[in-house]
Amino acid sequence: MTQLLDLPSNRDEAWRWADLGGIAAAAALAPVAAPDAEFLDLPGAKLLFVDGVLDEARSDLGPVTLGPVTLGAVDAGDHPLGRRASHGWTLRLAADAAADPVQVVHVATGRENHVAAAIELADDAAVQVVETYVGAGWSNRLARITLGKAARLMRSVRLLQAAGFTSLREEATLGEGASLVTTVLGAGDAGTRIDGAVTLAGEGGYAEFGGALLTRAEQRQECAVRVRHAAPNGQSHQLWRAVAADRSVASLAAAVEVARHAQKTDGEQSLRGLLLQRSATVNLKPELEIFADDVKCAHGATVGELDARALFYMQSRGIPPARAQALLTRAFVADALDRIGDERVREAFVADADAWLERAL
Amino acid sequence: MATKNAEAYEAVSKKYEWGFATEVEQDFAPKGLSEDTVRYISAKKNEPEWMLDRRLKAFRLWQTLEAPDWAKLNVPPIDYQDAYYYAEPKAKATIASLDELDPEIRRTYEKLGIPIEEQKVLAGVEGARKVAVDAVFDSVSVATTFRKELEEAGVIFRSISEAIREYPDLVKKWLGKVVPQRDNYFATLNSAVFSDGTFVYIPEGVRCPMELSTYFRINAENTGQFERTLIVADKGAYVSYLEGCTAPMRDENQLHAAVVELVALDDAEIKYSTVQNWYPGDENGKGGIYNFVTKRALCQGRNSKVSWTQVETGSAITWKYPSCVLAGDGSVGEFYSVAVTNNRQQADTGTKMIHLGRNTRSTIVSKGISAGRSDNTYRGLVRVAPTAEGVRNFTQCDSLLLGDQCGAHTVPYIEVKNPSAQIEHEATTSKISEDQLFYAMSRGLDQEAAVALIVNGFAREVLQQLPMEFAVEAQKLLGISLEGSVG
């Protein structure tokens, strides 16, 4: 049993909206049967972790290695959740390598499990990593990502646990001209906390970090992402959509930090929340922290319900109200999932989002 | 470039224009903070027993609290025992007219440019706009003008200590209602040791016949100033209140922890404007005022409205979030702010709009201007309660950076629990472009004037909200505060 006593507190600004009680409750969940593991029909490596342990029979490691995760250039880490994970998988690609997609499925059957991952891409290497979380319990993950010059990582994460809590800590460092596109879909029934720290260390880096959090019942999902521009000419986009139904809470906290010499930075945030019922809550915090004077940083944040005029228009065209509502909500969520480059992956994510909407609407 | 810069350098080396200290005999409470200090202040003010009890309760509570540290501020530890909590100029207890005022104090006012003389002249002119000034010199109100005319209208405009004695029921009813004693560290401290301040009551249906104004000024070395302002606008009443301040140059940091409470009942409207120009410290960050202020308005009545307008150019550290609790259905909250930081100044300021009533609306326009090595943070909260149907909020936060050594931060919190709410938030960060500067200078403006012009344009939306008397002063202040920051 992990010492839950040293969890951060809601009094801490960075954890203001976090469901810390949910973590403790998830860790205490009684064991359940393992649900079916679903790999997408993609070529490349497939990793199946059951309660944090690799199921070798059903996995195909490909270029991935297992064992203690060496942390590379990043320091030992003091993230209150992330620091609990030390063993897991490592993906290292040499310069100019272009690997097949890597799929990782995490199955939890109760209690808690902690897995660390390291992804290190040398100059000009490129890969796609797709992760899926299912089951029940507390799944805690730490991912350390290092991208060399012009390396490209496309990362898509589905949080589909039926119960419990999924916490992700993502730390990424981007070299010159490197590109990281991370898209997260929270469409399960578990609580989540997505804690991202992306540093554009080299000049001209490109980072996208966004996704959609769909919450219902008593669920609480949250992202807290900070993109730090440490070098000039970087570009970052954080596009998040939250849909909250019933008595659920969806919180989006996205921060852009521009260091003193990171001139010509283009940082963009778009946070939008949609409330389906009056008992639901959406929290937004689009934060800017700027120390350079020649930058373009814009953020937009809106919360509300579906546009009444759009609903009316669709009804006037003969679309029943429920259908119109579903279509508009779907379009609202689709914005965030459009960033996934691989069509097969994107379709799978959209299907999961649709399934959620079916249940919630 | 060298010749162009000469003027800028001259401006940089310029000392604080309002930096002077007036030698006036003062009555001090013993240094330090204890129950005895609280009792001393209360006794000095001839306060009734209930007020002393409230103060002591607040003081005991304060001892159990810790100073907040969530703001993006670097606050050196404050030794609360190393300050005077009460200083009273040794002047006559009551003054019938300004002529009886201590000439030293009067000279101070003149240096500050308080237009009392001018206003006295203005007052005689038929139809001219009038301003009532309740001047707070350190801790005691020494001159209250226009009291008679206000009394005819039924408006109560008193120093808070007078009000405690003369209108105990009103004060008892509303004091601490909007900002309770345990609200936060500095508000609790203020509740224990507040020395003076202003009380305004506008009776039902009365439109206050003139702008009310209080000039705060910290004078004695090592004295914290703990002002307490309470404004109550009864049903259908209207009042516009102006607050402005400058402080003389002192080396040691001085603490100012004021509390301002506004209450608006049905259909009432309060407009509260602030121009804050306290000593910001020198170019190396030595000295300067710590401005830790709790300002909050309760829009309790239906269709009530509170509008905060602030121009913050002074203080070494500013920690200030004028807020509106929109409890009455259809009530409106507004917040217009210009915050300028230069040299080593730090400002963490913004607002909170708490929407509780149906169809409540709020507008937030914040303009942050950072220069030198300063840090300027907008921190705001918009909260919509589940019962608040049809809420509208519009927030706009713009930051302007002058130079590459300063920082501009935006930390907005949005918490919505009702789907019918429409919340919009926009923010931009920019700098003064070479093109703008070049254009203005090609038209014959020098660099300082060009920067001042562009900055005033940037802040125009907010400056427009100020009453005439302040708008001119505020524009001038922006220019002065930014002198030497570009070049």
PDB file of N, CA and C in Angstrom, chain B residues 416-467:
ATOM      1  N   VAL B 416     -17.614  27.457 -13.358  1.00  0.00           N
ATOM      2  CA  VAL B 416     -19.006  27.621 -13.782  1.00  0.00           C
ATOM      3  C   VAL B 416     -19.823  26.403 -13.412  1.00  0.00           C
ATOM      4  N   LYS B 417     -20.939  26.622 -12.752  1.00  0.00           N
ATOM      5  CA  LYS B 417     -21.806  25.529 -12.346  1.00  0.00           C
ATOM      6  C   LYS B 417     -23.217  25.674 -12.929  1.00  0.00           C
ATOM      7  N   ASN B 418     -23.388  26.562 -13.875  1.00  0.00           N
ATOM      8  CA  ASN B 418     -24.711  26.697 -14.477  1.00  0.00           C
ATOM      9  C   ASN B 418     -24.573  26.807 -15.985  1.00  0.00           C
ATOM     10  N   PRO B 419     -25.247  25.900 -16.730  1.00  0.00           N
ATOM     11  CA  PRO B 419     -25.037  25.858 -18.176  1.00  0.00           C
ATOM     12  C   PRO B 419     -25.555  27.076 -18.917  1.00  0.00           C
ATOM     13  N   SER B 420     -26.469  27.842 -18.323  1.00  0.00           N
ATOM     14  CA  SER B 420     -26.998  28.984 -19.050  1.00  0.00           C
ATOM     15  C   SER B 420     -26.033  30.168 -19.016  1.00  0.00           C
ATOM     16  N   ALA B 421     -24.908  29.998 -18.343  1.00  0.00           N
ATOM     17  CA  ALA B 421     -23.937  31.097 -18.256  1.00  0.00           C
ATOM     18  C   ALA B 421     -23.206  31.263 -19.574  1.00  0.00           C
ATOM     19  N   GLN B 422     -22.909  32.502 -19.891  1.00  0.00           N
ATOM     20  CA  GLN B 422     -22.042  32.762 -21.041  1.00  0.00           C
ATOM     21  C   GLN B 422     -20.809  33.482 -20.542  1.00  0.00           C
ATOM     22  N   ILE B 423     -19.719  32.771 -20.583  1.00  0.00           N
ATOM     23  CA  ILE B 423     -18.477  33.314 -20.041  1.00  0.00           C
ATOM     24  C   ILE B 423     -17.477  33.445 -21.174  1.00  0.00           C
ATOM     25  N   GLU B 424     -16.949  34.618 -21.337  1.00  0.00           N
ATOM     26  CA  GLU B 424     -15.936  34.794 -22.373  1.00  0.00           C
ATOM     27  C   GLU B 424     -14.701  35.404 -21.755  1.00  0.00           C
ATOM     28  N   HIS B 425     -13.582  34.914 -22.188  1.00  0.00           N
ATOM     29  CA  HIS B 425     -12.337  35.434 -21.657  1.00  0.00           C
ATOM     30  C   HIS B 425     -11.361  35.632 -22.801  1.00  0.00           C
ATOM     31  N   GLU B 426     -10.764  36.787 -22.858  1.00  0.00           N
ATOM     32  CA  GLU B 426      -9.770  37.040 -23.891  1.00  0.00           C
ATOM     33  C   GLU B 426      -8.552  37.664 -23.260  1.00  0.00           C
ATOM     34  N   ALA B 427      -7.405  37.364 -23.822  1.00  0.00           N
ATOM     35  CA  ALA B 427      -6.201  37.997 -23.316  1.00  0.00           C
ATOM     36  C   ALA B 427      -5.195  38.152 -24.435  1.00  0.00           C
ATOM     37  N   THR B 428      -4.453  39.207 -24.372  1.00  0.00           N
ATOM     38  CA  THR B 428      -3.372  39.383 -25.339  1.00  0.00           C
ATOM     39  C   THR B 428      -2.145  39.934 -24.627  1.00  0.00           C
ATOM     40  N   THR B 429      -1.014  39.703 -25.218  1.00  0.00           N
ATOM     41  CA  THR B 429       0.222  40.286 -24.716  1.00  0.00           C
ATOM     42  C   THR B 429       0.938  40.928 -25.888  1.00  0.00           C
ATOM     43  N   SER B 430       1.382  42.135 -25.703  1.00  0.00           N
ATOM     44  CA  SER B 430       2.046  42.785 -26.823  1.00  0.00           C
ATOM     45  C   SER B 430       3.120  43.730 -26.334  1.00  0.00           C
ATOM     46  N   LYS B 431       3.819  44.334 -27.251  1.00  0.00           N
ATOM     47  CA  LYS B 431       4.783  45.363 -26.881  1.00  0.00           C
ATOM     48  C   LYS B 431       4.536  46.575 -27.760  1.00  0.00           C
ATOM     49  N   ILE B 432       5.181  47.663 -27.447  1.00  0.00           N
ATOM     50  CA  ILE B 432       5.058  48.834 -28.307  1.00  0.00           C
ATOM     51  C   ILE B 432       5.918  48.579 -29.531  1.00  0.00           C
ATOM     52  N   SER B 433       5.314  48.612 -30.686  1.00  0.00           N
ATOM     53  CA  SER B 433       6.081  48.257 -31.875  1.00  0.00           C
ATOM     54  C   SER B 433       6.933  49.434 -32.328  1.00  0.00           C
ATOM     55  N   GLU B 434       8.000  49.092 -33.021  1.00  0.00           N
ATOM     56  CA  GLU B 434       8.899  50.111 -33.583  1.00  0.00           C
ATOM     57  C   GLU B 434       8.109  51.045 -34.501  1.00  0.00           C
ATOM     58  N   ASP B 435       7.177  50.445 -35.245  1.00  0.00           N
ATOM     59  CA  ASP B 435       6.400  51.226 -36.206  1.00  0.00           C
ATOM     60  C   ASP B 435       5.592  52.316 -35.518  1.00  0.00           C
ATOM     61  N   GLN B 436       4.922  51.917 -34.430  1.00  0.00           N
ATOM     62  CA  GLN B 436       4.110  52.893 -33.692  1.00  0.00           C
ATOM     63  C   GLN B 436       4.978  54.038 -33.189  1.00  0.00           C
ATOM     64  N   LEU B 437       6.110  53.662 -32.588  1.00  0.00           N
ATOM     65  CA  LEU B 437       7.013  54.664 -32.034  1.00  0.00           C
ATOM     66  C   LEU B 437       7.518  55.580 -33.142  1.00  0.00           C
ATOM     67  N   PHE B 438       7.938  54.949 -34.233  1.00  0.00           N
ATOM     68  CA  PHE B 438       8.505  55.721 -35.343  1.00  0.00           C
ATOM     69  C   PHE B 438       7.477  56.707 -35.878  1.00  0.00           C
ATOM     70  N   TYR B 439       6.248  56.221 -36.020  1.00  0.00           N
ATOM     71  CA  TYR B 439       5.202  57.087 -36.556  1.00  0.00           C
ATOM     72  C   TYR B 439       4.978  58.293 -35.639  1.00  0.00           C
ATOM     73  N   ALA B 440       4.836  58.011 -34.347  1.00  0.00           N
ATOM     74  CA  ALA B 440       4.560  59.098 -33.408  1.00  0.00           C
ATOM     75  C   ALA B 440       5.713  60.092 -33.386  1.00  0.00           C
ATOM     76  N   MET B 441       6.941  59.560 -33.452  1.00  0.00           N
ATOM     77  CA  MET B 441       8.088  60.452 -33.394  1.00  0.00           C
ATOM     78  C   MET B 441       8.264  61.226 -34.695  1.00  0.00           C
ATOM     79  N   SER B 442       7.856  60.620 -35.794  1.00  0.00           N
ATOM     80  CA  SER B 442       7.961  61.334 -37.079  1.00  0.00           C
ATOM     81  C   SER B 442       6.986  62.507 -37.110  1.00  0.00           C
ATOM     82  N   ARG B 443       6.024  62.478 -36.224  1.00  0.00           N
ATOM     83  CA  ARG B 443       5.069  63.588 -36.116  1.00  0.00           C
ATOM     84  C   ARG B 443       5.547  64.630 -35.126  1.00  0.00           C
ATOM     85  N   GLY B 444       6.779  64.462 -34.644  1.00  0.00           N
ATOM     86  CA  GLY B 444       7.370  65.512 -33.824  1.00  0.00           C
ATOM     87  C   GLY B 444       7.305  65.266 -32.333  1.00  0.00           C
ATOM     88  N   LEU B 445       6.841  64.099 -31.901  1.00  0.00           N
ATOM     89  CA  LEU B 445       6.834  63.821 -30.465  1.00  0.00           C
ATOM     90  C   LEU B 445       8.197  63.272 -30.070  1.00  0.00           C
ATOM     91  N   ASP B 446       8.649  63.615 -28.862  1.00  0.00           N
ATOM     92  CA  ASP B 446       9.878  62.962 -28.421  1.00  0.00           C
ATOM     93  C   ASP B 446       9.500  61.572 -27.924  1.00  0.00           C
ATOM     94  N   GLN B 447      10.527  60.782 -27.595  1.00  0.00           N
ATOM     95  CA  GLN B 447      10.261  59.383 -27.300  1.00  0.00           C
ATOM     96  C   GLN B 447       9.347  59.196 -26.096  1.00  0.00           C
ATOM     97  N   GLU B 448       9.623  59.980 -25.037  1.00  0.00           N
ATOM     98  CA  GLU B 448       8.798  59.866 -23.831  1.00  0.00           C
ATOM     99  C   GLU B 448       7.331  60.133 -24.150  1.00  0.00           C
ATOM    100  N   ALA B 449       7.126  61.204 -24.887  1.00  0.00           N
ATOM    101  CA  ALA B 449       5.755  61.597 -25.201  1.00  0.00           C
ATOM    102  C   ALA B 449       5.096  60.541 -26.082  1.00  0.00           C
ATOM    103  N   ALA B 450       5.889  59.975 -26.992  1.00  0.00           N
ATOM    104  CA  ALA B 450       5.338  58.954 -27.885  1.00  0.00           C
ATOM    105  C   ALA B 450       4.911  57.730 -27.083  1.00  0.00           C
ATOM    106  N   VAL B 451       5.785  57.308 -26.145  1.00  0.00           N
ATOM    107  CA  VAL B 451       5.450  56.142 -25.312  1.00  0.00           C
ATOM    108  C   VAL B 451       4.204  56.443 -24.487  1.00  0.00           C
ATOM    109  N   ALA B 452       4.176  57.635 -23.882  1.00  0.00           N
ATOM    110  CA  ALA B 452       3.031  58.006 -23.047  1.00  0.00           C
ATOM    111  C   ALA B 452       1.745  57.995 -23.866  1.00  0.00           C
ATOM    112  N   LEU B 453       1.837  58.481 -25.091  1.00  0.00           N
ATOM    113  CA  LEU B 453       0.663  58.533 -25.959  1.00  0.00           C
ATOM    114  C   LEU B 453       0.152  57.123 -26.262  1.00  0.00           C
ATOM    115  N   ILE B 454       1.111  56.234 -26.594  1.00  0.00           N
ATOM    116  CA  ILE B 454       0.714  54.872 -26.963  1.00  0.00           C
ATOM    117  C   ILE B 454       0.143  54.140 -25.743  1.00  0.00           C
ATOM    118  N   VAL B 455       0.791  54.345 -24.597  1.00  0.00           N
ATOM    119  CA  VAL B 455       0.310  53.681 -23.382  1.00  0.00           C
ATOM    120  C   VAL B 455      -1.080  54.199 -23.002  1.00  0.00           C
ATOM    121  N   ASN B 456      -1.273  55.498 -23.139  1.00  0.00           N
ATOM    122  CA  ASN B 456      -2.587  56.045 -22.821  1.00  0.00           C
ATOM    123  C   ASN B 456      -3.648  55.488 -23.758  1.00  0.00           C
ATOM    124  N   GLY B 457      -3.259  55.282 -24.999  1.00  0.00           N
ATOM    125  CA  GLY B 457      -4.185  54.669 -25.945  1.00  0.00           C
ATOM    126  C   GLY B 457      -4.518  53.252 -25.537  1.00  0.00           C
ATOM    127  N   PHE B 458      -3.504  52.527 -25.089  1.00  0.00           N
ATOM    128  CA  PHE B 458      -3.671  51.145 -24.645  1.00  0.00           C
ATOM    129  C   PHE B 458      -4.641  51.064 -23.459  1.00  0.00           C
ATOM    130  N   ALA B 459      -4.550  52.060 -22.577  1.00  0.00           N
ATOM    131  CA  ALA B 459      -5.340  52.034 -21.347  1.00  0.00           C
ATOM    132  C   ALA B 459      -6.630  52.837 -21.455  1.00  0.00           C
ATOM    133  N   ARG B 460      -6.912  53.327 -22.629  1.00  0.00           N
ATOM    134  CA  ARG B 460      -8.006  54.286 -22.805  1.00  0.00           C
ATOM    135  C   ARG B 460      -9.348  53.772 -22.283  1.00  0.00           C
ATOM    136  N   GLU B 461      -9.639  52.512 -22.609  1.00  0.00           N
ATOM    137  CA  GLU B 461     -10.912  51.920 -22.186  1.00  0.00           C
ATOM    138  C   GLU B 461     -11.159  52.083 -20.696  1.00  0.00           C
ATOM    139  N   VAL B 462     -10.079  51.977 -19.924  1.00  0.00           N
ATOM    140  CA  VAL B 462     -10.214  52.070 -18.477  1.00  0.00           C
ATOM    141  C   VAL B 462     -10.251  53.529 -18.036  1.00  0.00           C
ATOM    142  N   LEU B 463      -9.342  54.331 -18.599  1.00  0.00           N
ATOM    143  CA  LEU B 463      -9.261  55.731 -18.183  1.00  0.00           C
ATOM    144  C   LEU B 463     -10.585  56.451 -18.436  1.00  0.00           C
ATOM    145  N   GLN B 464     -11.287  56.030 -19.473  1.00  0.00           N
ATOM    146  CA  GLN B 464     -12.583  56.632 -19.785  1.00  0.00           C
ATOM    147  C   GLN B 464     -13.586  56.458 -18.657  1.00  0.00           C
ATOM    148  N   GLN B 465     -13.391  55.421 -17.870  1.00  0.00           N
ATOM    149  CA  GLN B 465     -14.333  55.131 -16.791  1.00  0.00           C
ATOM    150  C   GLN B 465     -14.153  56.076 -15.603  1.00  0.00           C
ATOM    151  N   LEU B 466     -13.000  56.730 -15.545  1.00  0.00           N
ATOM    152  CA  LEU B 466     -12.713  57.575 -14.381  1.00  0.00           C
ATOM    153  C   LEU B 466     -13.502  58.875 -14.452  1.00  0.00           C
ATOM    154  N   PRO B 467     -13.871  59.397 -13.273  1.00  0.00           N
ATOM    155  CA  PRO B 467     -14.470  60.728 -13.263  1.00  0.00           C
ATOM    156  C   PRO B 467     -13.443  61.739 -13.790  1.00  0.00           C
TER     157      PRO B 467
END
